[in-house]
PDB file of C-alpha atoms and ligand atoms in Angstrom:
ATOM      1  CA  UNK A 574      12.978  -9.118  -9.935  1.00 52.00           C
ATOM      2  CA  UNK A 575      15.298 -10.458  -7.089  1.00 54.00           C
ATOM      3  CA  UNK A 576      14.219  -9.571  -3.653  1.00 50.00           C
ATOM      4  CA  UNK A 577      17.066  -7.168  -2.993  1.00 59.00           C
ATOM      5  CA  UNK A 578      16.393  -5.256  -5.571  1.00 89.00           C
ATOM      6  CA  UNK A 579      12.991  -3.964  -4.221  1.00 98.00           C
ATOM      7  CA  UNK A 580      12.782  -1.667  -1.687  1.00 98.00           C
ATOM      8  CA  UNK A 581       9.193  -3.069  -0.056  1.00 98.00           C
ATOM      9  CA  UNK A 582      10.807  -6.657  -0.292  1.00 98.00           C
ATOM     10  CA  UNK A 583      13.892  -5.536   1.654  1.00 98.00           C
ATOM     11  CA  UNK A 584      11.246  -3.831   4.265  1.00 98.00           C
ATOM     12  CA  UNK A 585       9.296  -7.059   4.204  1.00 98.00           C
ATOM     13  CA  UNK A 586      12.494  -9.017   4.905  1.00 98.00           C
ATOM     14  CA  UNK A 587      13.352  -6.530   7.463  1.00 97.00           C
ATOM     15  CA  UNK A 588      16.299  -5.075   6.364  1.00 97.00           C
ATOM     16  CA  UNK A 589      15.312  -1.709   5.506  1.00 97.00           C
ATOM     17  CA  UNK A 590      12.927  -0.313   9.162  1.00 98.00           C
ATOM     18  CA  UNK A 591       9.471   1.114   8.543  1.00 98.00           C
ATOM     19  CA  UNK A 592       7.058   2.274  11.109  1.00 98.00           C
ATOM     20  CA  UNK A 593       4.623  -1.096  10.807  1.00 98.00           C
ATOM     21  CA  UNK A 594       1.217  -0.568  11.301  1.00 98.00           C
ATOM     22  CA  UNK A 595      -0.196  -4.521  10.189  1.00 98.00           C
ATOM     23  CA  UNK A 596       1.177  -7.282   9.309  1.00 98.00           C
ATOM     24  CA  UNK A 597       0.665 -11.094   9.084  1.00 97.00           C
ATOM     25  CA  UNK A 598       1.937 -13.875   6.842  1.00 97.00           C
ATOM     26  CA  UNK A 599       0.778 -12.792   3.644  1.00 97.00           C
ATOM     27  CA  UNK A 600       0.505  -8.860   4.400  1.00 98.00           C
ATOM     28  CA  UNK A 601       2.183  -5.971   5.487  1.00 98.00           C
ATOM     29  CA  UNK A 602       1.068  -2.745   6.104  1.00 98.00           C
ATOM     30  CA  UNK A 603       3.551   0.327   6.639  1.00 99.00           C
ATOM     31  CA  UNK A 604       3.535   4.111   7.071  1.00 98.00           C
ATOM     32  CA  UNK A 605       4.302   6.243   3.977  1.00 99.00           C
ATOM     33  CA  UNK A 606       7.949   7.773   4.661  1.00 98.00           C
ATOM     34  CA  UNK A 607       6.582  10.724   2.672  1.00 98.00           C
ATOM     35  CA  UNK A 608       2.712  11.021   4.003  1.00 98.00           C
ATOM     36  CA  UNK A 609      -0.128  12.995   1.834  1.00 98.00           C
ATOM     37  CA  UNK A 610      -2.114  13.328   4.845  1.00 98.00           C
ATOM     38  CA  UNK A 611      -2.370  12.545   8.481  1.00 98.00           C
ATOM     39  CA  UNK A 612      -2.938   9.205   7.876  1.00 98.00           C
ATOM     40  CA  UNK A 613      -0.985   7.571   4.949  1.00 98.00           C
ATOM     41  CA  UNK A 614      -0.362   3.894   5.266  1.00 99.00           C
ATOM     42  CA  UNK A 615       0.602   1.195   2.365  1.00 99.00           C
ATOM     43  CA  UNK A 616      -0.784  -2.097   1.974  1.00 99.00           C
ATOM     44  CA  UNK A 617       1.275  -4.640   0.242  1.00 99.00           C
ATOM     45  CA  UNK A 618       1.227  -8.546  -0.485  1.00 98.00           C
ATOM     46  CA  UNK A 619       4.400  -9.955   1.251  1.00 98.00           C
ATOM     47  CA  UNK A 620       5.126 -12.008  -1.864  1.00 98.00           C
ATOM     48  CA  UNK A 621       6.223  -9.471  -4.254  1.00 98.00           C
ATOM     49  CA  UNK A 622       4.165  -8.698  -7.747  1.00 98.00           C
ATOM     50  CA  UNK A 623       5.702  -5.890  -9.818  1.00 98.00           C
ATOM     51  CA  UNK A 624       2.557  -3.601 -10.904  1.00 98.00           C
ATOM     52  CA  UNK A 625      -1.394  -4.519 -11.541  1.00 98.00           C
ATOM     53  CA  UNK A 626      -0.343  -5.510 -14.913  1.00 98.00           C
ATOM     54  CA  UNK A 627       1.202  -8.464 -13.413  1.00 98.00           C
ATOM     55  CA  UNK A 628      -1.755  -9.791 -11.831  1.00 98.00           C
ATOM     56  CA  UNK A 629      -2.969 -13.124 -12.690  1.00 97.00           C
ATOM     57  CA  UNK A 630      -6.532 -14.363 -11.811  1.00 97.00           C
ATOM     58  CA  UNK A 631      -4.358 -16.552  -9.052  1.00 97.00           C
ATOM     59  CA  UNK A 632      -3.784 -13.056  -7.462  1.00 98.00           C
ATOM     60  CA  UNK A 633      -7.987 -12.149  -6.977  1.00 98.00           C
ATOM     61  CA  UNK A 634      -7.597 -13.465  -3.303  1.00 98.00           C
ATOM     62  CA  UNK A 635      -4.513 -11.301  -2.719  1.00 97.00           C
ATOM     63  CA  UNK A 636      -5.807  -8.390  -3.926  1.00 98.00           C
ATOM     64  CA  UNK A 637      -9.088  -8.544  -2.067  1.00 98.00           C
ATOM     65  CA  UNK A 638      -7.299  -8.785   0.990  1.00 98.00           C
ATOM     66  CA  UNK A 639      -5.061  -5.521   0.618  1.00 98.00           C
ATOM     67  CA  UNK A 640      -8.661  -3.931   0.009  1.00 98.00           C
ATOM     68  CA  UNK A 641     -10.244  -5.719   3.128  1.00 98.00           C
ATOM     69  CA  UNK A 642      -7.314  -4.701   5.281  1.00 98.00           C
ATOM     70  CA  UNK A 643      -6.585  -1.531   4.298  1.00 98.00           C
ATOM     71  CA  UNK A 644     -10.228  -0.753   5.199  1.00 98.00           C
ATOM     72  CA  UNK A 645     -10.057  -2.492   8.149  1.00 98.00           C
ATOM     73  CA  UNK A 646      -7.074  -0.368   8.837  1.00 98.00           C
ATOM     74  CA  UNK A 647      -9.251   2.944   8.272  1.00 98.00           C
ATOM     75  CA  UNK A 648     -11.687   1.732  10.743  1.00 98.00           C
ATOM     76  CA  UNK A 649      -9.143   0.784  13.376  1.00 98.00           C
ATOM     77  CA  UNK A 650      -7.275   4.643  12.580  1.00 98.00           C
ATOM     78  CA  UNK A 651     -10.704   6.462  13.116  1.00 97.00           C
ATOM     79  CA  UNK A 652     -11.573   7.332   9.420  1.00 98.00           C
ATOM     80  CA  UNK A 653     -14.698   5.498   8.941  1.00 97.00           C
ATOM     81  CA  UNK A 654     -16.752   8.257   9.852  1.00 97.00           C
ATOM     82  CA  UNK A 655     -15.121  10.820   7.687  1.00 97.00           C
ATOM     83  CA  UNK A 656     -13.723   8.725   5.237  1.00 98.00           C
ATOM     84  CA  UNK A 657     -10.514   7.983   3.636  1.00 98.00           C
ATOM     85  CA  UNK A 658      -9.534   7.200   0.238  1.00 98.00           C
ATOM     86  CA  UNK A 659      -7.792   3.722  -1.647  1.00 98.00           C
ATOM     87  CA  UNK A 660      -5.119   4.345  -4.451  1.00 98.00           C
ATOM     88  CA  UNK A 661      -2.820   1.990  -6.367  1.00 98.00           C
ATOM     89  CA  UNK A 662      -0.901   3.761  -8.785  1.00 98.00           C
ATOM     90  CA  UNK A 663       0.220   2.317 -11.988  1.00 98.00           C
ATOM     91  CA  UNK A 664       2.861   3.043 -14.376  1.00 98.00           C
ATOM     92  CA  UNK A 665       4.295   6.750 -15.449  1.00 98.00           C
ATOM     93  CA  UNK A 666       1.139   8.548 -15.599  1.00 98.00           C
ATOM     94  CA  UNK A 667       0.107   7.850 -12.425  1.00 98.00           C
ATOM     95  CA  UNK A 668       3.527   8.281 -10.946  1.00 97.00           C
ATOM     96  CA  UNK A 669       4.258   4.300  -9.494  1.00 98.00           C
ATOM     97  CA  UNK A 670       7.929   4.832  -8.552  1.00 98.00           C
ATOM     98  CA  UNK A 671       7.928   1.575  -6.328  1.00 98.00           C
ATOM     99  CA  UNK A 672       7.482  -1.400  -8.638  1.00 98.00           C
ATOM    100  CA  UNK A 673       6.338  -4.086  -5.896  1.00 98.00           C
ATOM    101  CA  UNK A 674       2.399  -3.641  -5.723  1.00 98.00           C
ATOM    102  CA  UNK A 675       0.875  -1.361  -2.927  1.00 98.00           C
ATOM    103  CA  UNK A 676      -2.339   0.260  -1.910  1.00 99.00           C
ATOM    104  CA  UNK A 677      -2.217   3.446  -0.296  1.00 98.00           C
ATOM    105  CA  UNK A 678      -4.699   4.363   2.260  1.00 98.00           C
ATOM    106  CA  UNK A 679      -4.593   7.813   2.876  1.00 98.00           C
ATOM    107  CA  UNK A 680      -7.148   9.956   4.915  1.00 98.00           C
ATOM    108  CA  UNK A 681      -6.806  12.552   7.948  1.00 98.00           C
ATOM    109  CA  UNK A 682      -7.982  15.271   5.845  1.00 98.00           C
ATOM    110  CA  UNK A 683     -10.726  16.465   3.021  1.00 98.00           C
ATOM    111  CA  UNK A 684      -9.165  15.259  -0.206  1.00 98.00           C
ATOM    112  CA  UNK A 685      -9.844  16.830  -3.572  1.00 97.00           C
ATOM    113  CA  UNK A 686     -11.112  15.080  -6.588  1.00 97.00           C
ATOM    114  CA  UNK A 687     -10.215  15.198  -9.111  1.00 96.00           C
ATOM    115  CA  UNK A 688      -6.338  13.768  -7.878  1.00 94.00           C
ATOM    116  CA  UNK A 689      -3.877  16.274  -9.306  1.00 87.00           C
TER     117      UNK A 689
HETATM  118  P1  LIG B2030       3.852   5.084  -5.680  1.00 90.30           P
HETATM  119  O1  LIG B2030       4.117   6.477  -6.177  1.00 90.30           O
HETATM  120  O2  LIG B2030       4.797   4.077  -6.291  1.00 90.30           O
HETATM  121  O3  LIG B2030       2.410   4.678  -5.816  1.00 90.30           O
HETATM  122  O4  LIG B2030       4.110   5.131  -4.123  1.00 90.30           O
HETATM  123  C1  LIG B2030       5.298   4.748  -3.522  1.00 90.30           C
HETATM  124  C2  LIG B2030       5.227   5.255  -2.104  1.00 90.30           C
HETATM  125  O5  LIG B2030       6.238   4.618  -1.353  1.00 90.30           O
HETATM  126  C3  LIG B2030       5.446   6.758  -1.977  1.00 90.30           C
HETATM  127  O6  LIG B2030       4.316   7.345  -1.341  1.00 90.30           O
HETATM  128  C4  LIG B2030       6.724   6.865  -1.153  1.00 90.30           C
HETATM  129  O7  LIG B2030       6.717   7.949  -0.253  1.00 90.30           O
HETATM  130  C5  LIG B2030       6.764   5.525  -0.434  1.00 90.30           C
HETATM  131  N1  LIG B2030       8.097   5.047  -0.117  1.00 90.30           N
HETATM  132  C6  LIG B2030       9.152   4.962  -0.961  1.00 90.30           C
HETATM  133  N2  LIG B2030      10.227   4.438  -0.336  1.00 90.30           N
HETATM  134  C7  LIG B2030       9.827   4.176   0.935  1.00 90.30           C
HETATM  135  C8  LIG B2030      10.482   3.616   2.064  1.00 90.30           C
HETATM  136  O8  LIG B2030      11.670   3.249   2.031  1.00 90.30           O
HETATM  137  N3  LIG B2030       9.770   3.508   3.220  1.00 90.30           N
HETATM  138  C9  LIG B2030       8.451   3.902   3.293  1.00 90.30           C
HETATM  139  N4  LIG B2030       7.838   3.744   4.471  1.00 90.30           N
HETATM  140  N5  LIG B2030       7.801   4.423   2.231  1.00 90.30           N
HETATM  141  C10 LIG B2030       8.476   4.556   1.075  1.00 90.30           C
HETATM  142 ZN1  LIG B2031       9.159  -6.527  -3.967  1.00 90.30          ZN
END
Protein backbone atom coordinates (compact mmCIF):
# COMPACT_ATOMS: atom_id res chain seq x y z
CA UNK A 1 0.00 0.00 0.00
CA UNK A 2 1.45 3.55 -0.76
CA UNK A 3 1.73 5.78 2.19
CA UNK A 4 -1.01 8.15 1.10
CA UNK A 5 -3.31 5.82 0.90
CA UNK A 6 -3.41 5.05 4.71
CA UNK A 7 -4.88 7.16 6.96
CA UNK A 8 -2.34 6.30 10.17
CA UNK A 9 0.61 6.76 7.60
CA UNK A 10 -0.65 10.21 6.58
CA UNK A 11 -0.99 10.93 10.59
CA UNK A 12 2.47 9.50 11.02
CA UNK A 13 3.76 11.77 8.24
CA UNK A 14 1.88 14.53 9.73
CA UNK A 15 -0.44 15.46 7.33
CA UNK A 16 -3.60 14.46 8.76
CA UNK A 17 -3.45 16.15 13.02
CA UNK A 18 -4.16 13.76 15.87
CA UNK A 19 -4.06 14.53 19.49
CA UNK A 20 -0.41 12.61 20.13
CA UNK A 21 -0.01 11.08 23.23
CA UNK A 22 3.75 9.06 22.44
CA UNK A 23 5.81 8.92 19.99
CA UNK A 24 9.46 8.14 19.01
CA UNK A 25 11.22 6.85 15.92
CA UNK A 26 9.65 3.66 15.50
CA UNK A 27 6.21 4.43 17.41
CA UNK A 28 3.39 6.51 17.62
CA UNK A 29 0.76 6.61 19.89
CA UNK A 30 -2.56 8.72 19.24
CA UNK A 31 -6.00 9.36 20.73
CA UNK A 32 -8.96 7.46 19.20
CA UNK A 33 -11.06 10.25 17.21
CA UNK A 34 -14.03 8.07 18.21
CA UNK A 35 -13.09 6.93 22.04
CA UNK A 36 -14.85 3.68 23.77
CA UNK A 37 -13.95 5.00 27.03
CA UNK A 38 -12.24 7.74 28.88
CA UNK A 39 -9.12 6.66 27.91
CA UNK A 40 -8.77 5.29 24.29
CA UNK A 41 -5.37 5.62 22.76
CA UNK A 42 -3.78 3.61 19.58
CA UNK A 43 -0.47 2.24 19.37
CA UNK A 44 1.02 1.83 16.01
CA UNK A 45 4.52 0.90 14.37
CA UNK A 46 5.56 4.04 12.34
CA UNK A 47 6.54 1.77 9.45
CA UNK A 48 3.30 0.67 8.17
CA UNK A 49 2.16 -3.30 8.19
CA UNK A 50 -1.35 -3.87 6.83
CA UNK A 51 -3.07 -6.39 9.47
CA UNK A 52 -1.47 -9.27 11.93
CA UNK A 53 -1.63 -11.47 9.00
CA UNK A 54 1.18 -9.59 7.60
CA UNK A 55 3.50 -10.13 10.31
CA UNK A 56 6.69 -11.79 9.71
CA UNK A 57 8.89 -13.23 12.55
CA UNK A 58 11.15 -9.91 11.58
CA UNK A 59 8.13 -8.01 13.12
CA UNK A 60 8.36 -9.98 16.97
CA UNK A 61 10.43 -6.88 18.17
CA UNK A 62 7.85 -4.45 16.78
CA UNK A 63 5.10 -5.95 18.11
CA UNK A 64 6.46 -6.35 21.61
CA UNK A 65 7.05 -2.86 21.74
CA UNK A 66 3.38 -1.61 20.87
CA UNK A 67 2.55 -4.06 23.90
CA UNK A 68 5.37 -2.59 26.19
CA UNK A 69 4.30 0.93 25.37
CA UNK A 70 0.90 0.81 25.33
CA UNK A 71 1.22 -0.51 28.91
CA UNK A 72 3.56 1.85 29.76
CA UNK A 73 1.06 4.30 28.49
CA UNK A 74 -1.70 2.84 30.99
CA UNK A 75 0.62 3.34 33.80
CA UNK A 76 1.60 6.87 32.88
CA UNK A 77 -2.66 7.61 32.27
CA UNK A 78 -3.46 6.20 35.84
CA UNK A 79 -5.01 2.77 34.86
CA UNK A 80 -2.70 0.42 36.45
CA UNK A 81 -4.59 0.19 39.45
CA UNK A 82 -7.92 -0.42 37.88
CA UNK A 83 -6.89 -1.77 34.80
CA UNK A 84 -7.32 -1.26 31.20
CA UNK A 85 -7.67 -3.51 28.38
CA UNK A 86 -5.27 -4.31 24.87
CA UNK A 87 -7.17 -4.98 21.51
CA UNK A 88 -5.96 -5.39 17.92
CA UNK A 89 -8.67 -6.10 15.73
CA UNK A 90 -8.38 -8.16 12.69
CA UNK A 91 -10.26 -8.51 9.60
CA UNK A 92 -14.35 -8.27 9.14
CA UNK A 93 -15.36 -10.08 12.12
CA UNK A 94 -13.67 -8.15 14.37
CA UNK A 95 -14.48 -4.94 12.62
CA UNK A 96 -10.53 -3.65 11.49
CA UNK A 97 -11.63 -0.71 9.29
CA UNK A 98 -8.00 0.84 9.39
CA UNK A 99 -5.68 -1.53 7.54
CA UNK A 100 -2.21 -0.18 8.99
CA UNK A 101 -1.69 -2.28 12.31
CA UNK A 102 -2.78 -0.72 15.73
CA UNK A 103 -3.32 -1.63 19.32
CA UNK A 104 -5.93 0.00 21.13
CA UNK A 105 -5.59 0.71 24.72
CA UNK A 106 -8.70 1.54 26.11
CA UNK A 107 -9.62 1.88 29.89
CA UNK A 108 -11.37 4.74 32.08
CA UNK A 109 -14.19 2.56 32.79
CA UNK A 110 -15.41 -1.22 33.84
CA UNK A 111 -15.44 -3.03 30.52
CA UNK A 112 -17.62 -6.03 29.80
CA UNK A 113 -16.45 -9.35 28.62
CA UNK A 114 -17.40 -10.87 26.63
CA UNK A 115 -16.62 -7.73 23.77
CA UNK A 116 -19.90 -7.27 21.92
P1 LIG B 1 -10.21 -0.73 14.08
O1 LIG B 1 -11.71 -0.87 14.07
O2 LIG B 1 -9.63 -0.75 12.69
O3 LIG B 1 -9.54 -1.70 15.01
O4 LIG B 1 -9.92 0.69 14.72
C1 LIG B 1 -9.68 1.84 13.98
C2 LIG B 1 -9.78 2.99 14.95
O5 LIG B 1 -9.22 4.13 14.34
C3 LIG B 1 -11.21 3.33 15.34
O6 LIG B 1 -11.35 3.24 16.75
C4 LIG B 1 -11.40 4.75 14.81
O7 LIG B 1 -12.19 5.56 15.65
C5 LIG B 1 -9.96 5.25 14.71
N1 LIG B 1 -9.74 6.24 13.68
C6 LIG B 1 -10.11 6.16 12.38
N2 LIG B 1 -9.70 7.25 11.69
C7 LIG B 1 -9.04 8.03 12.59
C8 LIG B 1 -8.38 9.28 12.49
O8 LIG B 1 -8.31 9.92 11.42
N3 LIG B 1 -7.82 9.80 13.62
C9 LIG B 1 -7.88 9.13 14.82
N4 LIG B 1 -7.29 9.71 15.87
N5 LIG B 1 -8.49 7.93 14.94
C10 LIG B 1 -9.06 7.39 13.85
ZN1 LIG C 1 -0.06 2.83 6.99
Amino acid sequence: MSPGACIFCEIVAGRIPARVAYQDEDVLAFHDINPQGPVHVLVIPKRHITSLLDLAPGDDATVGRLVRQATDLASSLGLSERGFRLVFNCGDDAGYSVYHIHLHLVGGRKLAWPPG
